PDB file of C-alpha atoms in Angstrom:
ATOM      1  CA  UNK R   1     -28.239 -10.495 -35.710  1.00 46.00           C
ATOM      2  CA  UNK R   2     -24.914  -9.445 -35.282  1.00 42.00           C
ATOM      3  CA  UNK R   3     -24.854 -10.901 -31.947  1.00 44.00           C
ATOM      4  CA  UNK R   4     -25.144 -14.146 -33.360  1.00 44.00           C
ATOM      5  CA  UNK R   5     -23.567 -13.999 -36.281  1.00 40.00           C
ATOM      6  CA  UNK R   6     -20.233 -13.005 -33.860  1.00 40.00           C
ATOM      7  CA  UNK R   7     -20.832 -16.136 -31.735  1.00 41.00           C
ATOM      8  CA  UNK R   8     -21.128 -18.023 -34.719  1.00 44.00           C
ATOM      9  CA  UNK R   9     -18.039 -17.185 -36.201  1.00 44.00           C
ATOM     10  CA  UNK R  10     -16.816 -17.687 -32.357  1.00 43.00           C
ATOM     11  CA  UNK R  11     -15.763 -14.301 -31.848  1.00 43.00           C
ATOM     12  CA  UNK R  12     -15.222 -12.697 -28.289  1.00 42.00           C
ATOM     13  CA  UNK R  13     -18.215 -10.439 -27.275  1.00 43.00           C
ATOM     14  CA  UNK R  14     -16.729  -7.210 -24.537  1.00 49.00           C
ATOM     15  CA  UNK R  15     -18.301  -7.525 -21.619  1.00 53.00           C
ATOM     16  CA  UNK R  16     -21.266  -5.341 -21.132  1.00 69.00           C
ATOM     17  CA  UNK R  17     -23.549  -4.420 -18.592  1.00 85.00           C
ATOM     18  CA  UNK R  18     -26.410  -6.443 -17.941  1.00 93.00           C
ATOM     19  CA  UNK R  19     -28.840  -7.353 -15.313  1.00 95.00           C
ATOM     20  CA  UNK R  20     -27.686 -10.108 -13.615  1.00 97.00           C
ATOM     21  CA  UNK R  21     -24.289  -8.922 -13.334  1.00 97.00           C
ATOM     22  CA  UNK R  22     -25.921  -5.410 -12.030  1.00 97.00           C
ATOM     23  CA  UNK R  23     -27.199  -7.580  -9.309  1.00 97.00           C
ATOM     24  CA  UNK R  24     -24.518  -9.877  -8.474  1.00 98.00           C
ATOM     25  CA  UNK R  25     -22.877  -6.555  -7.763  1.00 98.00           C
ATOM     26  CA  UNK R  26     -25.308  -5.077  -5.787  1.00 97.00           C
ATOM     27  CA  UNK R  27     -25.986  -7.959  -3.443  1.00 97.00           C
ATOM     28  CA  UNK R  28     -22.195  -7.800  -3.067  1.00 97.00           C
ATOM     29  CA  UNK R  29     -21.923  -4.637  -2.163  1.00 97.00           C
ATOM     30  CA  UNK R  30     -24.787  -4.391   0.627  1.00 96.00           C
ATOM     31  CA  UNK R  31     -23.289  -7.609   2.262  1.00 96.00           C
ATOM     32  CA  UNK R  32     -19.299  -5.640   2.255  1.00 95.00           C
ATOM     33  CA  UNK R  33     -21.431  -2.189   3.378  1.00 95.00           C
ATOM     34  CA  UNK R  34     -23.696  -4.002   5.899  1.00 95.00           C
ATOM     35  CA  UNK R  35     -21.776  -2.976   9.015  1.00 96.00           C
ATOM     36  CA  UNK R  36     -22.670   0.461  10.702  1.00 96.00           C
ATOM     37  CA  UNK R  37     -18.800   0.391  12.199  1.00 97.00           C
ATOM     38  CA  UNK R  38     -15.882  -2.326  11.703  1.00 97.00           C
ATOM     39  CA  UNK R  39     -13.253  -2.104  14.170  1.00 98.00           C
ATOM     40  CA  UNK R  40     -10.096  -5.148  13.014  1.00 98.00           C
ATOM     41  CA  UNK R  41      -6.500  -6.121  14.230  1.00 98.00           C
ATOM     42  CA  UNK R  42      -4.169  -7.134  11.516  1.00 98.00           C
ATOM     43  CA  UNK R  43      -1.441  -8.764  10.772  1.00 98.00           C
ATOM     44  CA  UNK R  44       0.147  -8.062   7.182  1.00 98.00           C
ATOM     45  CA  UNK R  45       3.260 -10.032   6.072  1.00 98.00           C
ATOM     46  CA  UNK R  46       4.462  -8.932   3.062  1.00 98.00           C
ATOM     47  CA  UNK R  47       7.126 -11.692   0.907  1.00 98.00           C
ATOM     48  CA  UNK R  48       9.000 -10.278  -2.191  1.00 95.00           C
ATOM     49  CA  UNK R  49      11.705 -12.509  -4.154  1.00 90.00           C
ATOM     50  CA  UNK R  50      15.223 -11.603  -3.090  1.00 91.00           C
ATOM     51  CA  UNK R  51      14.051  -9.401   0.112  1.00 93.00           C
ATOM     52  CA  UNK R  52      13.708 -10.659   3.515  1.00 95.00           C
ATOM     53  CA  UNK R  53       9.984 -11.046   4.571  1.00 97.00           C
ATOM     54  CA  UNK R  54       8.231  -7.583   6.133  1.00 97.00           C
ATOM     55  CA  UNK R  55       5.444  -8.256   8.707  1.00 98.00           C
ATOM     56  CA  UNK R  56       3.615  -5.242   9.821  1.00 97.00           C
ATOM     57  CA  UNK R  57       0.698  -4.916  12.733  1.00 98.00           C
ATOM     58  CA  UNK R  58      -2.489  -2.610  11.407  1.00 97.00           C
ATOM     59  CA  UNK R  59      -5.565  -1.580  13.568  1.00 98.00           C
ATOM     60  CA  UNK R  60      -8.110  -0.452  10.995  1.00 97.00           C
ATOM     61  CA  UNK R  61     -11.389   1.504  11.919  1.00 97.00           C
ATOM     62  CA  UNK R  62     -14.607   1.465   9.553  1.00 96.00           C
ATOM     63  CA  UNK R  63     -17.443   4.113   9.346  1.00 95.00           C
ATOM     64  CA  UNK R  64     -19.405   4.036   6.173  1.00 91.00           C
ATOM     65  CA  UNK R  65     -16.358   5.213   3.952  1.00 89.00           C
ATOM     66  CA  UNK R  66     -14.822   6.622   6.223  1.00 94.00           C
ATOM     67  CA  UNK R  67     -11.393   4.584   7.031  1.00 95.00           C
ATOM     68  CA  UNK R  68      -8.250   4.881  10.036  1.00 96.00           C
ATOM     69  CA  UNK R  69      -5.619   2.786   9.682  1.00 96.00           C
ATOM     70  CA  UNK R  70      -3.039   2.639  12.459  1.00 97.00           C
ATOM     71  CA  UNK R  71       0.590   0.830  12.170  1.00 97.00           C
ATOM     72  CA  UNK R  72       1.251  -1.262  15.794  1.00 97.00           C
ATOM     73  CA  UNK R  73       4.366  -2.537  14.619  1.00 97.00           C
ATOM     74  CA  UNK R  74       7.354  -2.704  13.713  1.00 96.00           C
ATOM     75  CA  UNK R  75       8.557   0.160  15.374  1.00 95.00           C
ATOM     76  CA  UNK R  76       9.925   2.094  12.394  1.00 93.00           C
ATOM     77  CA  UNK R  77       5.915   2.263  11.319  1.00 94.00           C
ATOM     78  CA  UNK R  78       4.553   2.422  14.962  1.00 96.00           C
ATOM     79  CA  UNK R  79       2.339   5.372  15.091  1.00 96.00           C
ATOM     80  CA  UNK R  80       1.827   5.811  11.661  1.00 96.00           C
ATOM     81  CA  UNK R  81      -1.716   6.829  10.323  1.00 96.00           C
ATOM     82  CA  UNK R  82      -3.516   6.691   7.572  1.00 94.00           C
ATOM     83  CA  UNK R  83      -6.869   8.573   7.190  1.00 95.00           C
ATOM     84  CA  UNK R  84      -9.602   8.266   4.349  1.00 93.00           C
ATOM     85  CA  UNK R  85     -12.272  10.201   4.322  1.00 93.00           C
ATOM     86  CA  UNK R  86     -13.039   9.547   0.555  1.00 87.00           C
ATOM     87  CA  UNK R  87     -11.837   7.986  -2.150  1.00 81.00           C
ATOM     88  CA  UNK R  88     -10.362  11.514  -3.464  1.00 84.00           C
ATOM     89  CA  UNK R  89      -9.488  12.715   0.308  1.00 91.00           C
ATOM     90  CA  UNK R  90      -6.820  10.998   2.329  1.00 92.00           C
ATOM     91  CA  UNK R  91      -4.305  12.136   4.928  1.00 95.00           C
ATOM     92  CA  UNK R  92      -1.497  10.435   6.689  1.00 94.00           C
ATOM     93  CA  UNK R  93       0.556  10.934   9.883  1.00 96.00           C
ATOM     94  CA  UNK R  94       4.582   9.839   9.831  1.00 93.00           C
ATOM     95  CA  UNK R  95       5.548  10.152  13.558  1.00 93.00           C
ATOM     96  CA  UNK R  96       8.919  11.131  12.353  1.00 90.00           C
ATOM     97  CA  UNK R  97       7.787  14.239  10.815  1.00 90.00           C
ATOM     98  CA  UNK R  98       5.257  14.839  13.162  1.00 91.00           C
ATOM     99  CA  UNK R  99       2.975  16.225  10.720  1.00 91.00           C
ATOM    100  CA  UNK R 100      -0.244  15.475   8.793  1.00 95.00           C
ATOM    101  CA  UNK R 101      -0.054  15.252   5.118  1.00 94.00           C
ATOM    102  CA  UNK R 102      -2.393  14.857   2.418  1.00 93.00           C
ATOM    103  CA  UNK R 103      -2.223  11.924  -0.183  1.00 89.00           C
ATOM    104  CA  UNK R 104      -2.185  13.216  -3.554  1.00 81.00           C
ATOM    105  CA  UNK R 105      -5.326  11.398  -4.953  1.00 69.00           C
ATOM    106  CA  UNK R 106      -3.257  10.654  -8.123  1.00 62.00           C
ATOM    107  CA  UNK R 107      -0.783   8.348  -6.123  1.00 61.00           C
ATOM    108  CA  UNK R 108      -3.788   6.450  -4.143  1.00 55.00           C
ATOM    109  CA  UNK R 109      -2.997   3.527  -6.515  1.00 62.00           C
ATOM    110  CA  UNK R 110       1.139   3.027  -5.644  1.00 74.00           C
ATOM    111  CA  UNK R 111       1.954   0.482  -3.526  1.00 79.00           C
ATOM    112  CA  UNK R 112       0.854   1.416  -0.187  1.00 82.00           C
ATOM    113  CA  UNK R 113       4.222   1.126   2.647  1.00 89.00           C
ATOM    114  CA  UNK R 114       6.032  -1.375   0.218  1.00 90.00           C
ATOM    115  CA  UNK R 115       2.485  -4.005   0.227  1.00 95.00           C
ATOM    116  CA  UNK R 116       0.679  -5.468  -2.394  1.00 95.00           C
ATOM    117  CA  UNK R 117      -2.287  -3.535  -1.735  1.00 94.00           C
ATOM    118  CA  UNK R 118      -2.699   0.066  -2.921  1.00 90.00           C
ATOM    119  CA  UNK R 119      -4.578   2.888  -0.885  1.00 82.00           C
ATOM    120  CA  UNK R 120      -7.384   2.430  -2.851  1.00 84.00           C
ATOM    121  CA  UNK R 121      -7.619  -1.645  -2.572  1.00 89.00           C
ATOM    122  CA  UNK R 122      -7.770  -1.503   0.550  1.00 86.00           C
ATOM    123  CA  UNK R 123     -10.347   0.878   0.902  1.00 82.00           C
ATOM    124  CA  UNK R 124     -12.744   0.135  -1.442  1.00 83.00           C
ATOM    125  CA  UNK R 125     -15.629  -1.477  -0.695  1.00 84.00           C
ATOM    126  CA  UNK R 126     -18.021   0.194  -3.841  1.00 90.00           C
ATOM    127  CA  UNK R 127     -17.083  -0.350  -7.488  1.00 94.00           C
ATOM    128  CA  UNK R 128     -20.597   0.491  -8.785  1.00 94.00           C
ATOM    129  CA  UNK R 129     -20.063   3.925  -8.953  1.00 92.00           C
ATOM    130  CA  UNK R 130     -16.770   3.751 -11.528  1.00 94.00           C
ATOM    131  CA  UNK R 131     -17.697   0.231 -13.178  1.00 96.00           C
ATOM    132  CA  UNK R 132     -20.436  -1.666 -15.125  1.00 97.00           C
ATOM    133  CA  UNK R 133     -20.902  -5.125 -14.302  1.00 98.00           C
ATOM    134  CA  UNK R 134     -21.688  -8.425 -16.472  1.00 98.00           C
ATOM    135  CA  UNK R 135     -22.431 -11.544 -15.603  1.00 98.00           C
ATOM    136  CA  UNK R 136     -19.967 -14.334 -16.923  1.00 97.00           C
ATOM    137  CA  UNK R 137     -20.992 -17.171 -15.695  1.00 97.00           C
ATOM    138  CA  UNK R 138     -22.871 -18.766 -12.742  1.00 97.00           C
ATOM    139  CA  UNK R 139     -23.096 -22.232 -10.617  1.00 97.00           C
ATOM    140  CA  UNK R 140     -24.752 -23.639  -7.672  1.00 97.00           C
ATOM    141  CA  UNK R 141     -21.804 -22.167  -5.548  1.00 98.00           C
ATOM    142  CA  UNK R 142     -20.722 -18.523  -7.727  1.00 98.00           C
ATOM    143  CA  UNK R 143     -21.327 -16.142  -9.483  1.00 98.00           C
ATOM    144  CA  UNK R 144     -18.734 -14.436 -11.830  1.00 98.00           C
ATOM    145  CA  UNK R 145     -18.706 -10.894 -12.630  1.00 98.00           C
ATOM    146  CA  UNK R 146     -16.848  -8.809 -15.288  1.00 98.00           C
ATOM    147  CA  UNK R 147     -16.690  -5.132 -14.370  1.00 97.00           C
ATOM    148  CA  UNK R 148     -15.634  -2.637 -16.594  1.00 97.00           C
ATOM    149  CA  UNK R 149     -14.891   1.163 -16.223  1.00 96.00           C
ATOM    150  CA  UNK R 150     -18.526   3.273 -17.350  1.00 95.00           C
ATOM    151  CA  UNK R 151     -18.606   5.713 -19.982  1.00 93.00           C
ATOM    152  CA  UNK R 152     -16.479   9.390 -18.548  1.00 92.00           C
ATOM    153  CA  UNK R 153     -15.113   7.353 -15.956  1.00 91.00           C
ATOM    154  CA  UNK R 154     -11.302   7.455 -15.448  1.00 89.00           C
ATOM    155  CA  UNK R 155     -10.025   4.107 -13.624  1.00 91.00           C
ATOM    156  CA  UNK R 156      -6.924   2.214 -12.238  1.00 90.00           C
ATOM    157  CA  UNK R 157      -8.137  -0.464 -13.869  1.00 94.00           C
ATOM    158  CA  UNK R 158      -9.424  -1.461 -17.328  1.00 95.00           C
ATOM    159  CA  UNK R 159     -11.765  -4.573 -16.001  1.00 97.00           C
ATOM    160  CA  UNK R 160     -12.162  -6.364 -13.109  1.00 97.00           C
ATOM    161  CA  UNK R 161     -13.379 -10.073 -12.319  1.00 98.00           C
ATOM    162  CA  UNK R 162     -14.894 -10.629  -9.487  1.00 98.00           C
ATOM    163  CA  UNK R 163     -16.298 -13.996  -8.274  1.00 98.00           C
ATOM    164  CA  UNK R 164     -18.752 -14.160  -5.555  1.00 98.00           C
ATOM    165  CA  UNK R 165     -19.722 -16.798  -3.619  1.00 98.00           C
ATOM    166  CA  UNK R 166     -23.902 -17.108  -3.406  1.00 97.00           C
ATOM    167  CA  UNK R 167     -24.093 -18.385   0.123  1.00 96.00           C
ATOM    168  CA  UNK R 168     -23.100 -14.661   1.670  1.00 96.00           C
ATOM    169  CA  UNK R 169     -23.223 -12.612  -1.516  1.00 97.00           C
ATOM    170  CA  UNK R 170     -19.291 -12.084  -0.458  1.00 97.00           C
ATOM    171  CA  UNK R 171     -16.174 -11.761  -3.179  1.00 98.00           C
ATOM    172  CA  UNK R 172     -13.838 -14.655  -2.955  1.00 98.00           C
ATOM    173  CA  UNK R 173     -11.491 -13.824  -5.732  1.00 98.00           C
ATOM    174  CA  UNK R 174     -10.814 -10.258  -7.400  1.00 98.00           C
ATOM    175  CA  UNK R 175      -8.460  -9.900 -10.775  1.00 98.00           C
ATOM    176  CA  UNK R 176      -7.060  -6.670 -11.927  1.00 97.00           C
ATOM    177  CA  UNK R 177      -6.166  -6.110 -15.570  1.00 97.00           C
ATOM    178  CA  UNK R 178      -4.873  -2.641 -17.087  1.00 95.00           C
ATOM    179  CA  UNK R 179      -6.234  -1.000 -19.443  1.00 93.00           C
ATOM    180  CA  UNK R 180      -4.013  -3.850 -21.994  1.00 95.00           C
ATOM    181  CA  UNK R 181      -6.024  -6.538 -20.498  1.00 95.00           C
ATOM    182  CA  UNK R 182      -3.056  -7.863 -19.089  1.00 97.00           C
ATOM    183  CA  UNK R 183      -3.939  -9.286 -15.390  1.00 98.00           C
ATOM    184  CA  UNK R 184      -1.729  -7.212 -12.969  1.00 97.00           C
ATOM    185  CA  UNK R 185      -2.785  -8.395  -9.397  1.00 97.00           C
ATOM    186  CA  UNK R 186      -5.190 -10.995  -8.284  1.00 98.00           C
ATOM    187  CA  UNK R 187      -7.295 -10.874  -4.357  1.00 98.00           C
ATOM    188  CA  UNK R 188      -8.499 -13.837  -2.547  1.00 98.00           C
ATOM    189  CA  UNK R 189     -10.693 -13.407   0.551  1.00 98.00           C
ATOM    190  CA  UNK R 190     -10.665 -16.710   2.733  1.00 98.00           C
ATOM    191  CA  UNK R 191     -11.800 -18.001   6.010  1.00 98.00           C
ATOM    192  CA  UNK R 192     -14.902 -15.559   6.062  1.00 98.00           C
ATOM    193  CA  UNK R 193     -16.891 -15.745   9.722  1.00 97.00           C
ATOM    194  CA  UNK R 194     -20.127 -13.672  10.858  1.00 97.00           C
ATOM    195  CA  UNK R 195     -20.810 -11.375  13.586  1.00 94.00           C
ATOM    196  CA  UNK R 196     -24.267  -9.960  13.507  1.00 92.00           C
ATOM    197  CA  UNK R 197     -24.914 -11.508  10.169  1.00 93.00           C
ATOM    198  CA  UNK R 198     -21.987  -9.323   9.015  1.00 97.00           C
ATOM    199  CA  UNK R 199     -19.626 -11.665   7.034  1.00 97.00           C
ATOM    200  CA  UNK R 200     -15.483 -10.850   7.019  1.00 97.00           C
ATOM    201  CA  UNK R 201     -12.524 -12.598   5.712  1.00 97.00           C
ATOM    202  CA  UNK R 202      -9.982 -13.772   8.207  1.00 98.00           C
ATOM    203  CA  UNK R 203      -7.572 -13.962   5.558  1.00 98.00           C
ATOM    204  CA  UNK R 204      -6.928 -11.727   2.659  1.00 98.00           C
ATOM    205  CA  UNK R 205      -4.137 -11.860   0.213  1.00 98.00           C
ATOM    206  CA  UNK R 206      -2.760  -9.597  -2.787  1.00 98.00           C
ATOM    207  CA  UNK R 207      -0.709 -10.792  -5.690  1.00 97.00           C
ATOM    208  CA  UNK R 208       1.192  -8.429  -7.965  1.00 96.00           C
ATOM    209  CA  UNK R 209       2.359  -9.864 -10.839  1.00 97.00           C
ATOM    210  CA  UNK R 210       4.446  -7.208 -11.833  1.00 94.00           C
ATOM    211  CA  UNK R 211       6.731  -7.004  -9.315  1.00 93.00           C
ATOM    212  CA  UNK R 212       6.575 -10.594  -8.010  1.00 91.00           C
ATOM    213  CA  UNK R 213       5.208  -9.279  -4.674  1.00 95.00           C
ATOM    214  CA  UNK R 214       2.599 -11.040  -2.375  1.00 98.00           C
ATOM    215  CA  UNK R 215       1.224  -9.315   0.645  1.00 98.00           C
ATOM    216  CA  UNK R 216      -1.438 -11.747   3.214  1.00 98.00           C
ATOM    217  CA  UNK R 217      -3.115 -10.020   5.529  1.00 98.00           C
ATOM    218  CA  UNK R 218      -4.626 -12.200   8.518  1.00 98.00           C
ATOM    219  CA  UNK R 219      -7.189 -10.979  11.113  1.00 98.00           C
ATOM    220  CA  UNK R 220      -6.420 -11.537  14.721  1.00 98.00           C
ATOM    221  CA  UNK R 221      -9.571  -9.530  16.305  1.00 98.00           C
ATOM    222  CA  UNK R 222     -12.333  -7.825  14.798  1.00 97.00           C
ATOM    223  CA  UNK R 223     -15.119  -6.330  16.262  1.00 97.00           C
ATOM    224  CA  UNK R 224     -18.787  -5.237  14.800  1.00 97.00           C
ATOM    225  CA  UNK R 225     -21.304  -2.266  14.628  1.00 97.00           C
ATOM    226  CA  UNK R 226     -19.409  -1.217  18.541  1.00 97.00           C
ATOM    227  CA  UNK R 227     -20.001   2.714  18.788  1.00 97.00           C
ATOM    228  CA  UNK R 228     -16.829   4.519  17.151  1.00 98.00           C
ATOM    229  CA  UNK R 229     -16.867   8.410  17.690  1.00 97.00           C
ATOM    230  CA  UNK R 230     -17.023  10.553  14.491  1.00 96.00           C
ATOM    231  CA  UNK R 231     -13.798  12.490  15.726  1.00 96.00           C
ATOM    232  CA  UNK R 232     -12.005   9.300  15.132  1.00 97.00           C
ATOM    233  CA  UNK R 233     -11.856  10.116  11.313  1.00 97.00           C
ATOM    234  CA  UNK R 234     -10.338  14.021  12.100  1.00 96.00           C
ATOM    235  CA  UNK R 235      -7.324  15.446  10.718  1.00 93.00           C
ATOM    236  CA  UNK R 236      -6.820  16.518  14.487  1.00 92.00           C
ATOM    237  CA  UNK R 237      -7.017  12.789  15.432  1.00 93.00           C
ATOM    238  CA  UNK R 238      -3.909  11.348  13.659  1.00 94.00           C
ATOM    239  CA  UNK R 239      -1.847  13.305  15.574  1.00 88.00           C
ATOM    240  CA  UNK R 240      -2.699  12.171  19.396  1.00 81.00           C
TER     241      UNK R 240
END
């Protein structure tokens, strides 16, 4: 076949879809998307080489997709909102301005308040939707997953590894590549605890290669499926 005659000549096969990667995914997904409602404090502390360190407070409110993200500190960013209510619909609030403003879906991916993370990192807990997943390899301990973008599907990214560790069916290490396969930023997700058999890192952390920048996010409280109202994700709301 021409399967094997490319492994015999030691050639690299693409990564396509398959069912144990289509699973690995899934299980992955169901154990981020468990929660009815996440409720978490932050801390963020963002190092770049050459700048003095930035350390930000966040209070971040879950619903299903729905996302609030509200700055505590410093006081420059105190009061500051951000509001997603999907991944092509997202406002924020600048208390300077005093006005709500919508996020142009096509700059979701920028650096999000001089961080790591993009708008869309750290929002997204689905990839099935945009990406086909592989398995890549597999122990006792993990499972490794190669994502790539399905067919009609524009992306941010040209593949994505993922590994998953088989205990919670939780992501422990993410890598972005462009569409050059060149690896861009790599995620780890540490220090993972469980409330209600919902499993969360304490710590996670963003690397950008390309502009040497490292943001670390640590959790300091969070709190799980406690009622939160559905006018807590409302244009209206950012602005009280």
């Amino acid at each position: 076949t021409i399967a094997a005659t490319t492994l015999a000549l030691g050639l690299s096969v693409p990564a396509l879809a398959d069912d144990a990667g289509s699973k690995a995914l899934a299980s992955a997904e169901a154990s981020m998307n468990k929660a009815k409602t996440l409720y978490f404090e932050y801390e963020a502390k963002t190092t770049e080489a050459g700048k003095a360190d930035k350390t930000v407070g966040l209070n971040v409110w879950i619903k299903g997709e729905k996302r609030k993200t509200e700055f505590t500190a410093p006081a420059d960013l105190k009061g500051t909102k951000v509001l997603i209510l999907s991944p092509t619909e997202m406002y924020v609030y600048l208390p300077a301005f005093g006005k709500v403003r919508r996020i142009a879906s096509h700059t979701s991916d920028q650096s999000a308040f001089g961080m790591a993370y993009s708008q869309d990192e750290l929002a997204t807990q689905k990839y099935s939707g945009d990406y086909d997943a592989a398995q890549t390899s597999s122990s006792d301990k993990e499972v490794k997953i190669t994502l790539t973008p399905k067919s009609g599907k524009t992306t941010t990214y040209g593949k994505i590894e993922m590994t998953i560790a088989k205990d919670h069916n939780v992501p422990t290490e993410i890598k972005y590549y462009n569409s050059d396969s060149k690896l861009v930023k790599t995620e780890t997700r540490t220090g993972y605890t469980s409330e209600s058999d919902v499993w969360t890192p304490g710590t996670l952390k963003m690397v950008d290669h390309t502009k040497n920048l490292t943001t670390t996010f640590t959790r300091k409280k969070v709190k799980v499926n406690e009622a939160i109202a559905d006018d807590v994700f409302s244009k209206r709301s950012l602005e009280n």
